[in-house]
Coordinates of C-alpha atoms and ligand atoms in Angstrom, one line a residue:
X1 CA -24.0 37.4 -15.5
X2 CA -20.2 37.4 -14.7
X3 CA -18.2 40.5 -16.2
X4 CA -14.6 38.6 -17.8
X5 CA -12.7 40.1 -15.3
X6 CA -14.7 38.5 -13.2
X7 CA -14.7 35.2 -14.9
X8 CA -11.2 35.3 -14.6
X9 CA -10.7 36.2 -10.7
X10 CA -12.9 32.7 -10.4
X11 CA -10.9 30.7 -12.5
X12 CA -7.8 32.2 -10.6
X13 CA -9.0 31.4 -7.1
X14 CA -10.2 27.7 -8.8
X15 CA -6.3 27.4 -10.0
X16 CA -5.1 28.0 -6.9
X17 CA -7.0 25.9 -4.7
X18 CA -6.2 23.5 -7.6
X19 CA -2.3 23.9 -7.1
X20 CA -2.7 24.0 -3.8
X21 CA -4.5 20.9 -3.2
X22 CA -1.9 19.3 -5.9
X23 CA 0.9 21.2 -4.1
X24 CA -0.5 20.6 -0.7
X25 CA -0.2 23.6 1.9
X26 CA 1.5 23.8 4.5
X27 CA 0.4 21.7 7.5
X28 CA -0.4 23.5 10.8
X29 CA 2.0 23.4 13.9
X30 CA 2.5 20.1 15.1
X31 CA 3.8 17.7 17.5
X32 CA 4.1 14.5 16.2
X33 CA 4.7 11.3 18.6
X34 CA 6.4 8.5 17.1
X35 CA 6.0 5.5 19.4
X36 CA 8.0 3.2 18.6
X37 CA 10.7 6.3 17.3
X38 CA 14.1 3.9 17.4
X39 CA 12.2 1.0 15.5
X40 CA 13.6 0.1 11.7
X41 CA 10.6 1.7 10.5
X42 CA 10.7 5.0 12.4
X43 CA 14.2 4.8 11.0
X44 CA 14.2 3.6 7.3
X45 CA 11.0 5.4 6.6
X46 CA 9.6 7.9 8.9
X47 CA 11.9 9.6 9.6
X48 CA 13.8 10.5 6.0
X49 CA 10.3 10.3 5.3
X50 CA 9.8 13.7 7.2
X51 CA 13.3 15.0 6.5
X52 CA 12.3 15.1 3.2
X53 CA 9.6 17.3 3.7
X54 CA 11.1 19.5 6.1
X55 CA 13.8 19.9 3.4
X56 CA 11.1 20.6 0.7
X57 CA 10.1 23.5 2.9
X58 CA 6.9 21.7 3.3
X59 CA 6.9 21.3 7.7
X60 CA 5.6 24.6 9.1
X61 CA 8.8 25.8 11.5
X62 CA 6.4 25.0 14.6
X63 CA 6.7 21.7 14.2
X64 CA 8.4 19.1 16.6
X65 CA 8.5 15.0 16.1
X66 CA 9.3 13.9 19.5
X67 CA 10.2 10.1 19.3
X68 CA 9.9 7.4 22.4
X69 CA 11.2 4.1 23.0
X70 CA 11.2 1.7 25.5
X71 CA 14.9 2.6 26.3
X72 CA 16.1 5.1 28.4
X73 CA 18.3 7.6 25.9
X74 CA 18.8 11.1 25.9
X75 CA 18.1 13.0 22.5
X76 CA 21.8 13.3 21.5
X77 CA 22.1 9.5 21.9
X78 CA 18.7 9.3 19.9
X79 CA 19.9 12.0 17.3
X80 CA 23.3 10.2 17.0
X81 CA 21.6 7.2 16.0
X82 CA 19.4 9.0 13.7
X83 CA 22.0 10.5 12.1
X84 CA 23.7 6.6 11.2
X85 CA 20.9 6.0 10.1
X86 CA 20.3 8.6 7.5
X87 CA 23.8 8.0 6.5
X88 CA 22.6 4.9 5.1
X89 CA 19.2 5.5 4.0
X90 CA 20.0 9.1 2.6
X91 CA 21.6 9.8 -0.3
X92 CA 24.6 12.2 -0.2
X93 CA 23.4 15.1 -1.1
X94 CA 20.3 14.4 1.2
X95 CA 22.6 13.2 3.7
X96 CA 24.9 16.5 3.3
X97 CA 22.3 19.2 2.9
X98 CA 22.7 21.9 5.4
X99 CA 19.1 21.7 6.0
X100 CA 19.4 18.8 8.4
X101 CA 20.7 20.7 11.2
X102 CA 17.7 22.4 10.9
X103 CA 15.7 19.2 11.1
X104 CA 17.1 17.7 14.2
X105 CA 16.2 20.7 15.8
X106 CA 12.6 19.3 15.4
X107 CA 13.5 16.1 17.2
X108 CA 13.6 14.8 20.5
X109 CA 13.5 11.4 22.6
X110 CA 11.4 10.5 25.5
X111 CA 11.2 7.2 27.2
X112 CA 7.7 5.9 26.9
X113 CA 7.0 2.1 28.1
X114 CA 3.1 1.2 27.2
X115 CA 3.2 -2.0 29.2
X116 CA 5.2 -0.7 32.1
X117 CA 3.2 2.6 32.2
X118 CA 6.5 4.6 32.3
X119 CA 7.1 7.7 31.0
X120 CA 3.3 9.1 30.4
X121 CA 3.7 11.6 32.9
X122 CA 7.0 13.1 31.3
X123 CA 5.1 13.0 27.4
X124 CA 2.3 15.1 29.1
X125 CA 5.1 17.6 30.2
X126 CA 6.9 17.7 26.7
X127 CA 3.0 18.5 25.5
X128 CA 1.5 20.5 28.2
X129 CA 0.2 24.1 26.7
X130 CA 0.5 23.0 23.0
X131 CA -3.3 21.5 23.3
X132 CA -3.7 23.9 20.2
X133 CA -1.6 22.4 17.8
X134 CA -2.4 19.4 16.0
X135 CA -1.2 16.3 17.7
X136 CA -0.4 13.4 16.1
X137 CA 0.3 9.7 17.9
X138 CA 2.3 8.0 15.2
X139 CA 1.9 3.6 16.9
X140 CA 5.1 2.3 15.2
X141 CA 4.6 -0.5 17.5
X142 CA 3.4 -4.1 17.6
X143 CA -0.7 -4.1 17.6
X144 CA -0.5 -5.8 21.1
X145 CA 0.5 -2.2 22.1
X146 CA -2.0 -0.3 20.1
X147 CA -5.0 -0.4 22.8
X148 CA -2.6 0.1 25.8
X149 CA -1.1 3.5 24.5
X150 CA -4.3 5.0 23.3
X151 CA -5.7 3.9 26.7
X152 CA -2.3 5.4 29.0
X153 CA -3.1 8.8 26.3
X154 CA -6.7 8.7 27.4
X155 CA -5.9 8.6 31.3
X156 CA -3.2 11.1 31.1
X157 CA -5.3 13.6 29.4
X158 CA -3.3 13.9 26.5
X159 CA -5.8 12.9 23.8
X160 CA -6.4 17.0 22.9
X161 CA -9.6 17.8 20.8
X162 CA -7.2 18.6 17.5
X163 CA -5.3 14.4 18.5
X164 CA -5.2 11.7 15.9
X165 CA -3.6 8.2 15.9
X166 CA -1.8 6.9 13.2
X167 CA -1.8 2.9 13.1
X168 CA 0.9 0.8 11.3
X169 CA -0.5 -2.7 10.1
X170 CA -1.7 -5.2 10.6
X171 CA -4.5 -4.5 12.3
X172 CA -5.9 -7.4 13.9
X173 CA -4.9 -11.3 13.1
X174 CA -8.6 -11.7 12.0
X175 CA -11.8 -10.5 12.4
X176 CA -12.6 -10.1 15.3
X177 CA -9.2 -9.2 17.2
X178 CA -9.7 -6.2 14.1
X179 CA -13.0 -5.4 15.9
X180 CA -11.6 -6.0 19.3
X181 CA -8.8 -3.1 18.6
X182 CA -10.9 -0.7 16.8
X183 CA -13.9 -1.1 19.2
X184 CA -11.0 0.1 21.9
X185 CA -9.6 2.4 20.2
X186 CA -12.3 4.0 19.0
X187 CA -14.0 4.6 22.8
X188 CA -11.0 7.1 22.6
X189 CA -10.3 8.4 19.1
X190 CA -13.4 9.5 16.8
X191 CA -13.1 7.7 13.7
X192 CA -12.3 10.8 11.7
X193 CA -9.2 10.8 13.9
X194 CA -8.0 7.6 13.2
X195 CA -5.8 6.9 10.6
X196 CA -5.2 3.2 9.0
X197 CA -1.8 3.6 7.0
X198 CA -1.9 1.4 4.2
X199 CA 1.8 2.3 2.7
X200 CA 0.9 1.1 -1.1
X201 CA -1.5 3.3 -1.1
X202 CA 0.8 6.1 -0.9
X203 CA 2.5 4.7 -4.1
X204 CA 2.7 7.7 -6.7
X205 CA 1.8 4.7 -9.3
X206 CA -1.2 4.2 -7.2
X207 CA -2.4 7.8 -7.0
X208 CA -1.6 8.2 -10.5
X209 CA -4.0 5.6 -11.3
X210 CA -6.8 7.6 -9.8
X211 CA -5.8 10.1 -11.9
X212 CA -5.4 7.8 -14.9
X213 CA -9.1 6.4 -14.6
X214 CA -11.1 9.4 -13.3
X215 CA -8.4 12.5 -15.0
X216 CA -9.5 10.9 -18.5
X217 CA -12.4 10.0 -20.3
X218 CA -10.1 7.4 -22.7
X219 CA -10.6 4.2 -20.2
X220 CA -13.6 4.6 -18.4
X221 CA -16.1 2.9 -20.6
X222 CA -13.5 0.3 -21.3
X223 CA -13.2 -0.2 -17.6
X224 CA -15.9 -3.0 -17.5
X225 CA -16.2 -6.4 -18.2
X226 CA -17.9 -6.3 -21.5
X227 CA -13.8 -5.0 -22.5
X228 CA -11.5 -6.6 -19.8
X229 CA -10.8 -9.9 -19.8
X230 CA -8.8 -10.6 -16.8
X231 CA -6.8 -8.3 -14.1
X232 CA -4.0 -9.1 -12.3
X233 CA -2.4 -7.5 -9.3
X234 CA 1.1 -8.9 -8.5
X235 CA 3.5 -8.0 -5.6
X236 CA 6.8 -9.7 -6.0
X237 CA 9.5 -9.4 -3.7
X238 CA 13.1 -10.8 -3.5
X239 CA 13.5 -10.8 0.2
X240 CA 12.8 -13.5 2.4
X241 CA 11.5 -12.6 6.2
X242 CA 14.3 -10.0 7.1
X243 CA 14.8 -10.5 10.6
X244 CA 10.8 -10.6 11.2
X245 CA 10.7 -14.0 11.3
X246 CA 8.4 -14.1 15.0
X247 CA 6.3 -11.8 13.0
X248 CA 6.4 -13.5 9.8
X249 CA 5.6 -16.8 10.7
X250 CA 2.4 -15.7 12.9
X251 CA 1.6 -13.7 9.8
X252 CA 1.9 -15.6 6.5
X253 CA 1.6 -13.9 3.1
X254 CA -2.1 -13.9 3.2
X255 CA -2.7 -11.4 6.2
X256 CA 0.5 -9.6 5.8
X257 CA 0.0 -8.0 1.7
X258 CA -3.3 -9.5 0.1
X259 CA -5.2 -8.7 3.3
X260 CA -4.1 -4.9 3.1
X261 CA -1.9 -4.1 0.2
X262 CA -3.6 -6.1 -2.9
X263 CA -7.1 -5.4 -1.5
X264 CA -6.5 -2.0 -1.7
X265 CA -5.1 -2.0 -5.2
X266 CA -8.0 -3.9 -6.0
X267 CA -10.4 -1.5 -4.3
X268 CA -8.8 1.4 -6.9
X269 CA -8.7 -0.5 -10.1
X270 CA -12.8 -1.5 -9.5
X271 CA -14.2 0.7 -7.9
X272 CA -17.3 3.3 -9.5
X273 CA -15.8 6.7 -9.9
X274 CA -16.7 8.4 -6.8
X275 CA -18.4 11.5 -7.2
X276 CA -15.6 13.8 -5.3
X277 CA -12.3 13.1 -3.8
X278 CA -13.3 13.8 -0.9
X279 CA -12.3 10.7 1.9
X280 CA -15.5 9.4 2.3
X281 CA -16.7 9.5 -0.9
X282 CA -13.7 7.7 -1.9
X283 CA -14.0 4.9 1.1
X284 CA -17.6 4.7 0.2
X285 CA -16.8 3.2 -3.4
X286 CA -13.7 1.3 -2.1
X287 CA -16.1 -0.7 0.6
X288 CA -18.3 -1.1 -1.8
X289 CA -15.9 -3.5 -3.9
X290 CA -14.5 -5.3 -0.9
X291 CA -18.5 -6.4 -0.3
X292 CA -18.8 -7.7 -3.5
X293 CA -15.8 -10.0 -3.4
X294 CA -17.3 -13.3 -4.2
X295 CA -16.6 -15.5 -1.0
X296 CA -14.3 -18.0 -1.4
X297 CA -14.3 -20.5 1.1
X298 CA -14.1 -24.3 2.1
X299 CA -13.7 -26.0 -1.5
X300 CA -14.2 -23.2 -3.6
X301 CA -11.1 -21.1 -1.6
X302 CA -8.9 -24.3 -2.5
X303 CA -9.9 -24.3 -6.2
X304 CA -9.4 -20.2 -6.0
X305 CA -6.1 -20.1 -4.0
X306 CA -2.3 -21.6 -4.0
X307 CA -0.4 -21.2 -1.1
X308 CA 3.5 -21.6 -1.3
X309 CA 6.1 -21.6 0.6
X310 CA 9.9 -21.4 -0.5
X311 CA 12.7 -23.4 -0.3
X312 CA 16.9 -23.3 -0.7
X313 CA 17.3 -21.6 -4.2
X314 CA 19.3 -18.3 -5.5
X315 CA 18.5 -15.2 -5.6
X316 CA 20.6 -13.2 -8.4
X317 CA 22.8 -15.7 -8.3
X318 CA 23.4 -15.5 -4.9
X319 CA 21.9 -18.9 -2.6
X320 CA 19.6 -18.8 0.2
X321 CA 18.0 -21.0 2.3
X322 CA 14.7 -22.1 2.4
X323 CA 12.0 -20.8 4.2
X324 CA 12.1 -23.6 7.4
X325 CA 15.6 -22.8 7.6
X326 CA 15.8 -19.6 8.2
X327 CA 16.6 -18.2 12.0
X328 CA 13.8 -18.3 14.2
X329 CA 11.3 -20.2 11.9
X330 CA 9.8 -22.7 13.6
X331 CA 11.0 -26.5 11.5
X332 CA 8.2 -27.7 10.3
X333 CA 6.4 -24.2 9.3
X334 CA 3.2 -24.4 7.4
X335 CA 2.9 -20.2 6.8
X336 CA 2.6 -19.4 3.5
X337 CA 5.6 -16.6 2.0
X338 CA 3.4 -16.9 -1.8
X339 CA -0.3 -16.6 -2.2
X340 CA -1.7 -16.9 -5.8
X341 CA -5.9 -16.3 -5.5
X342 CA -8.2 -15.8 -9.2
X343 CA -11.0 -13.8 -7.1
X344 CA -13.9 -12.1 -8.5
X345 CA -16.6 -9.5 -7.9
X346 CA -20.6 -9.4 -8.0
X347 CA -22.1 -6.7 -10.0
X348 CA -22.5 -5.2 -12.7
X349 CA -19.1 -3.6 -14.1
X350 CA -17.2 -6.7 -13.2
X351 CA -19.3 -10.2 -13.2
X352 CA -17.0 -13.0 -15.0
X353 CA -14.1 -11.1 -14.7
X354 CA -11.0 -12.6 -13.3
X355 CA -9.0 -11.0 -11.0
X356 CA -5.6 -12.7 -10.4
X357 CA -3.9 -11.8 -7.4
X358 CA -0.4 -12.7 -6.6
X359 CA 2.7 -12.0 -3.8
X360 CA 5.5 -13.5 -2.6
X361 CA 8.7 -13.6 -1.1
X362 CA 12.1 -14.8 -2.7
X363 CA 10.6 -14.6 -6.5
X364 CA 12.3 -14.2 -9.5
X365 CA 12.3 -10.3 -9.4
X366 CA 11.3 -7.6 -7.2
X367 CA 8.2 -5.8 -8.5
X368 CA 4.6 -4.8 -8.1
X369 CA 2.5 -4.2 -11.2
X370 CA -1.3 -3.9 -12.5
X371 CA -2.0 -5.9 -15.3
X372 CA -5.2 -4.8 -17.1
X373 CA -5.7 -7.4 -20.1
X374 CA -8.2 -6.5 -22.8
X375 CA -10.4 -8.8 -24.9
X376 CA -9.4 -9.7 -28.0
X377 CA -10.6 -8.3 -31.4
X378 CA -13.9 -10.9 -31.9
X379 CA -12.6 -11.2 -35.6
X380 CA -8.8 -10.6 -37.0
X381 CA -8.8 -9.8 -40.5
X382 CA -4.5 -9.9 -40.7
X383 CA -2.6 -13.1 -41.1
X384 CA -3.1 -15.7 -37.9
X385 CA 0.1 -15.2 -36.4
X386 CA -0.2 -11.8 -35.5
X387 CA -4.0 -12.1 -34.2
X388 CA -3.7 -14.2 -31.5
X389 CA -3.1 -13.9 -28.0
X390 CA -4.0 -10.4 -26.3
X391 CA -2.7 -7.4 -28.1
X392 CA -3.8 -4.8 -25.3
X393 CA -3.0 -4.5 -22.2
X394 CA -2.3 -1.9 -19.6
X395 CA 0.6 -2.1 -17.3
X396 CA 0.5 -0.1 -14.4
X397 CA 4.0 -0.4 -12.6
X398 CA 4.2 0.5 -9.2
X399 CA 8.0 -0.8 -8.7
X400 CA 10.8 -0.6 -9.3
X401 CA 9.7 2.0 -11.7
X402 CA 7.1 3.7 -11.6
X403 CA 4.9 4.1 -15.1
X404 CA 2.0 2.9 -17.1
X405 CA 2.4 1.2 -20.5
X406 CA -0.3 0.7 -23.2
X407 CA 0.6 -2.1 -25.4
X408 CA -1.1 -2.7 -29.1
X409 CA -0.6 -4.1 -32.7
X410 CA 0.8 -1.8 -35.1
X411 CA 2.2 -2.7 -38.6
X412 CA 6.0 -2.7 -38.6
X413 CA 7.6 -1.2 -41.5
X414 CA 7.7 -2.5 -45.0
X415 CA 5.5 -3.2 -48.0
X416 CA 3.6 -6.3 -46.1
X417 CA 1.0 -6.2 -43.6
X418 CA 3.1 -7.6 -40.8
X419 CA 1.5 -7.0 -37.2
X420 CA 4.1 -6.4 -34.1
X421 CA 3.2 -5.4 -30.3
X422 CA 4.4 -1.6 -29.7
X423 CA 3.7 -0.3 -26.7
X424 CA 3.0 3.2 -25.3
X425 CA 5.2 4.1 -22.5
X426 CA 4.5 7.0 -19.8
X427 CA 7.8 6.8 -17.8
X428 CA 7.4 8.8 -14.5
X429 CA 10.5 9.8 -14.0
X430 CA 11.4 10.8 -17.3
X431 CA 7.8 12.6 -18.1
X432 CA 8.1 14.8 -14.6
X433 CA 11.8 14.7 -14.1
X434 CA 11.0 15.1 -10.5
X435 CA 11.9 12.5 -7.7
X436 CA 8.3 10.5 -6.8
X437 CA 7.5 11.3 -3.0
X438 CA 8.0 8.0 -1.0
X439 CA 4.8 6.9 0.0
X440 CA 5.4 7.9 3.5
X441 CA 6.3 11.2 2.6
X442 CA 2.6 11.8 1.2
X443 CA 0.7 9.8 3.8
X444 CA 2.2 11.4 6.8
X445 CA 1.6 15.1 5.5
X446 CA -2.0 13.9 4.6
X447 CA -1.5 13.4 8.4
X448 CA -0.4 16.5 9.4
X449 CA -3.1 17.7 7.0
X450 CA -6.1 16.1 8.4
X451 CA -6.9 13.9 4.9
X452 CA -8.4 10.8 5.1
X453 CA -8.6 10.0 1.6
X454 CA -5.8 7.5 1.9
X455 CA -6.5 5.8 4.9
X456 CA -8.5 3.0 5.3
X457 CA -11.6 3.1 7.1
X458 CA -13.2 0.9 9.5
X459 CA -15.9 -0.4 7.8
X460 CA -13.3 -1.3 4.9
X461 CA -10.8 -3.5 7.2
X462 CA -13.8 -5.3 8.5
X463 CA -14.8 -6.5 5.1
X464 CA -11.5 -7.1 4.4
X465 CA -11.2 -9.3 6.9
X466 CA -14.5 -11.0 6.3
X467 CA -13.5 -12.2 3.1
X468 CA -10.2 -13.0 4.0
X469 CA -11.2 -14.9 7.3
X470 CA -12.8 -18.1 5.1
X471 CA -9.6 -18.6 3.0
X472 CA -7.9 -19.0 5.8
X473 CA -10.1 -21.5 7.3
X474 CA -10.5 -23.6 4.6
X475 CA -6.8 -24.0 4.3
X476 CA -6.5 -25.0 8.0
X477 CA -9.3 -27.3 7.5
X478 CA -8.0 -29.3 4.7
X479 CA -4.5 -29.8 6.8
X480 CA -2.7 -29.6 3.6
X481 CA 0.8 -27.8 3.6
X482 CA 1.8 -25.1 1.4
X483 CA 3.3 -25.9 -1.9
X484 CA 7.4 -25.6 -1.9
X485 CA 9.0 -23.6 -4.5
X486 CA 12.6 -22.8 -5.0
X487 CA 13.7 -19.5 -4.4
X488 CA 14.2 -17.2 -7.0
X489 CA 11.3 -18.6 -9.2
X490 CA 7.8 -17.5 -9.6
X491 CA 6.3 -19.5 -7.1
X492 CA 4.7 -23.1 -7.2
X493 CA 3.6 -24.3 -10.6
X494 CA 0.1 -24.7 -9.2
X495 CA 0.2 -20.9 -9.3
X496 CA 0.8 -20.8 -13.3
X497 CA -2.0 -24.0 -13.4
X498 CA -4.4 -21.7 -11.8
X499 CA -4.5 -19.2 -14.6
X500 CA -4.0 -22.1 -17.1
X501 CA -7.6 -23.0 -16.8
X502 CA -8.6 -20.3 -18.6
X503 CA -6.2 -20.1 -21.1
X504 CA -4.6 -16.9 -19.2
X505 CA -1.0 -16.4 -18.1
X506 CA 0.7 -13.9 -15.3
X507 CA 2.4 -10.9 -17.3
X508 CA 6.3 -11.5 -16.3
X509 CA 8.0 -9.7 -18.4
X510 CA 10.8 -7.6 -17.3
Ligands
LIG601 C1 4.9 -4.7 4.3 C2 5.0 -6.1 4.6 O1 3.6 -4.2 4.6 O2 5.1 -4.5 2.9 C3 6.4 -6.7 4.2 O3 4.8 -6.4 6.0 C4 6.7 -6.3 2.8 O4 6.4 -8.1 4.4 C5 6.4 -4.9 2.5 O5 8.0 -6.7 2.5 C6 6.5 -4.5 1.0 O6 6.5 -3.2 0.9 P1 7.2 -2.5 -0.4 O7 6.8 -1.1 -0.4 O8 8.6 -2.7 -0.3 O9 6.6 -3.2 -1.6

C-alpha cells in the first residue's frame, strides 16, 4: 500500500520525466560533423537550426559542430560566411542576440574531400581523445558520397562506439541502389546508429498529430473506415527547381516528396496506435502501413496516378517559365514536378478507403495539409440544401500555418432551422504563443539525444521503395509524357478527374 506522501513523490518523479521528455534534456557533449558544412542546407537550415538551440540554452557548453567542405577555408572565412548567412535567414533579434558570439565559438571548418581522400587524417586530429563524447556525422552531401565517407570514417578509425550518421535524402534512386547504400553503410554503422532524416517529420503539425490521435480518445474509433470516407495528403509548393535542376530532373516529384515526405504522413495518419513511443514500436506500426499499400502498377498505377509537369504561367502575379525552360533542364524533359496518386491500404481499419495524395511544384499556393473527410449523416432530417456534401472534416495544416480545424453544421442564428459550416479552429501559434521549433531544430537534438523515433528505419525505406518502384515502371512503360499544366494552377485537370470518379474533390481552400 502506498502512504499519500508517497503517492505523491511518484507522481512527481512521473511529472518530471514527463516534462523532461516534453522539454527534452540536455544532450550529452558532442562533436557534430557536418559534411557538406558550406552547402545551402548546412546554411539555411542546420545551422540556425542549431543556433536556435544553443540560444534556447538547450546545447550542453561541451559541444562543438565542426563543418567540412571540399574547399580549402580557414574557420574565420567559414564563420564569415556563416555569419551572411544568418543575416539572411535570422531574424533580427536572432541575428542580434549576444548569444551568437557564443555560438561560433562552437564552430570550426575542416577541409574534408570524400572522393579525393583529403583531409581524413586532419578530422581524426580535431577528434582524437574525445572518443567519449557522442559523435555525430551529419552527410549533407549528395548520396553518391554517402558510402565513401562512412567508408574513409571506418579506415581512419573514427567511427567511436558512442558514432552515429545522419543521412539527408534521398536515399537511393530505387530499390535496390536503397539496399546497395544501406547494405554499405550498415557493414559500418549499427542500425540503431543510423539516422534517416525525413524533415516533415519533424513538422510540429506532424508531431501534434500523434498527439492529436493517440493524446485523445475523441477520434480514435472514428479513425476507420466504417467513418472516413476519403484522406487526402497534399504538399503544394510555389517554387519551381531552385537551382537543383541536375538534381531535379534525375529526381521527379515522385522520388523526391511522395517517396519520403507523403509516405510518412501517411504512415502517421493510418497507422494502429503503437503501444509506446518508444522508436521501434513506432517504426513497427509505420512499416506495417507501408506493406499494406495496395500495389499499383502497370494499368492499374496509370488509372491510380497523374503525373504533370508545368509550363510558362504566373506565380502571384509574377510570370515564370515553364518547366523545359528552366536553366539546366534538359528540352525535351519527361520528369514529373506534380504527382496526384488515389492509393489505398489492405486491412482492416482502412479497406475502401481512399487516400488521395498530391505535390507539386509551381501551384496555386504554398501549403501542406491533411484532409480527413468524414461520411456523411446516412439520413438528413433538415432542408436539402444544407445536407449535402461533407459537413465534417478535419484539417490538419502543416504550412504555412500550423493548426488543426474541425469543421461541422451548426444552425446559424434566427427563428428558422437554417444549417451553416462552422468550424473549430486550434491555431498553434495563437493557443501556445510560442514560436514552433523548425523541424530541424527537433530532429537534430533527437540526434544529439540518441532518439530514433523520428527517423526512418530500414526496413520502412525498403517498402517504400517497393511500392514506389512499380509506379514508376509502369509510367516508363507506357512512354507517355507527363501532363502540362500552367504554373500557378493546381496541376493537370486529370488530377481533379481522378477524384471526380468518386464524386470527391481536393480541399483548396485558403
Ligand atoms: C525537400 C525536397 O525534401 O522538401 C524539395 O527535396 C522540396 O524539392 C522540400 O521543395 C519541401 O520542404 P518544405 O519543408 O519546404 O515543405
Amino acid at each position: 500500500m502506498f502512504t499519500v506522501s508517497q503517492r505523491l513523490a511518484s507522481i512527481d518523479v512521473t511529472l518530471l520525466q514527463f516534462i523532461g521528455a516534453i522539454m527534452g534534456a540536455t544532450p550529452e557533449p558532442f562533436d557534430l560533423v557536418l559534411f557538406g558544412g558550406t552547402g545551402d542546407l548546412a546554411m539555411r537550415k542546420l545551422l540556425p537550426a542549431l543556433y536556435r538551440r544553443h540560444c534556447a540554452g538547450q546545447l550542453p557548453p561541451d559541444g562543438r559542430i565542426i563543418a567540412t567542405g571540399r574547399s580549402e577555408m580557414t574557420t574565420p572565412a567559414f564563420l564569415s560566411r556563416v555569419e551572411e548567412h544568418f543575416a539572411e535567414t535570422l531574424s533580427d533579434e536572432e541575428f542580434n542576440s549576444p548569444d551568437r558570439e557564443d555560438f561560433t565559438q562552437r564552430l570550426s571548418y575542416q577541409q574534408v574531400d570524400a572522393s579525393d581522400v583529403i583531409g581524413f587524417d586532419a578530422l581524426g586530429t580535431a577528434l582524437a581523445g574525445r572518443e567519449q563524447v557522442t559523435r555525430v556525422f551529419y552527410l549533407a552531401v549528395a548520396p553518391q558520397h554517402f558510402v565513401t565517407i562512412c567508408q574513409q570514417l571506418h579506415a581512419h578509425d573514427l567511427v567511436s562506439a558512442n558514432a552515429r550518421v545522419v543521412l539527408e535524402k534521398p536515399l537511393g534512386h530505387d530499390l535496390a541502389s536503397a539496399q546497395r547504400i544501406s547494405e554499405q553503410i550498415g557493414e559500418i554503422f549499427d542500425e540503431d546508429a543510423i539516422y534517416r532524416i525525413d524533415h516533415y517529420l519533424g513538422k510540429e503539425t506532424v508531431q501534434n498529430l500523434i498527439a492529436l490521435r493517440f493524446g485523445n480518445m475523441l477520434f480514435e474509433p472514428l479513425w476507420r473506415r466504417e467513418w472516413v470516407r476519403d484522406v487526402q495528403i497534399s504538399v503544394s509548393e510555389q517554387v519551381g527547381v531552385e537551382g537543383r535542376a541536375g538534381f531535379y530532373d534525375r529526381t521527379g516529384a515522385l522520388r523526391d516528396m511522395v517517396q519520403n515526405h507523403l509516405l510518412q504522413l501517411l504512415c502517421i495518419i493510418a497507422m494502429e496506435p503503437p503501444a509506446s513511443i518508444e522508436a521501434n514500436a513506432v517504426r513497427d506500426e509505420k512499416l506495417k502501413v507501408l506493406r499494406a499499400l495496395l500495389p499499383l502498377s502497370g494499368q492499374e498505377a496509370l488509372r491510380n496516378t497523374v503525373r504533370g509537369q508545368y509550363r510558362a504561367g504566373a506565380i502571384e502575379g509574377a510570370p515564370v517559365v515553364g518547366y523545359q525552360e528552366e536553366d539546366g533542364i534538359e528540352r525535351q524533359s519527361r520528369t514529373e514536378t506534380f504527382v496526384a496518386i488515389r492509393a489505398e491500404l489492405e486491412n482492416w481499419r482502412w479497406a475502401g478507403v481512399p487516400f488521395y495524395l498530391r505535390t507539386g511544384k509551381r501551384l496555386q499556393e504554398r501549403s501542406a495539409e491533411i484532409i480527413v473527410n468524414f461520411r456523411d449523416v446516412p439520413h438528413s432530417i433538415f432542408d436539402r440544401t444544407y445536407s449535402t456534401g461533407h459537413p465534417n472534416r478535419l484539417v490538419i495544416k502543416l504550412q504555412p500555418d500550423e493548426g488543426v480545424r474541425l469543421h461541422m453544421l451548426a444552425k446559424s442564428p434566427g427563428d428558422r432551422m437554417q444549417l451553416r459550416p462552422v468550424s473549430l479552429d486550434l491555431d498553434f501559434a495563437e493557443a501556445f504563443q510560442q514560436r514552433p521549433a523548425d523541424a530541424y531544430e527537433r530532429l537534430l537534438m533527437d540526434v544529439l539525444r540518441g532518439r530514433l523515433t523520428l527517423f526512418m528505419r530500414r526496413d520502412e525505406l525498403y517498402a517504400a521503395w517497393r511500392w514506389i518502384e512499380p509506379i514508376l515502371e509502369a509510367w516508363q512503360e507506357s512512354g507517355e509524357p507527363p501532363k502540362p499544366y500552367t504554373a500557378g494552377t493546381w496541376g493537370p485537370a486529370a488530377s481533379s478527374a481522378l477524384l471526380g470518379r468518386e464524386n470527391a474533390n481536393w480541399h483548396e481552400e485558403a
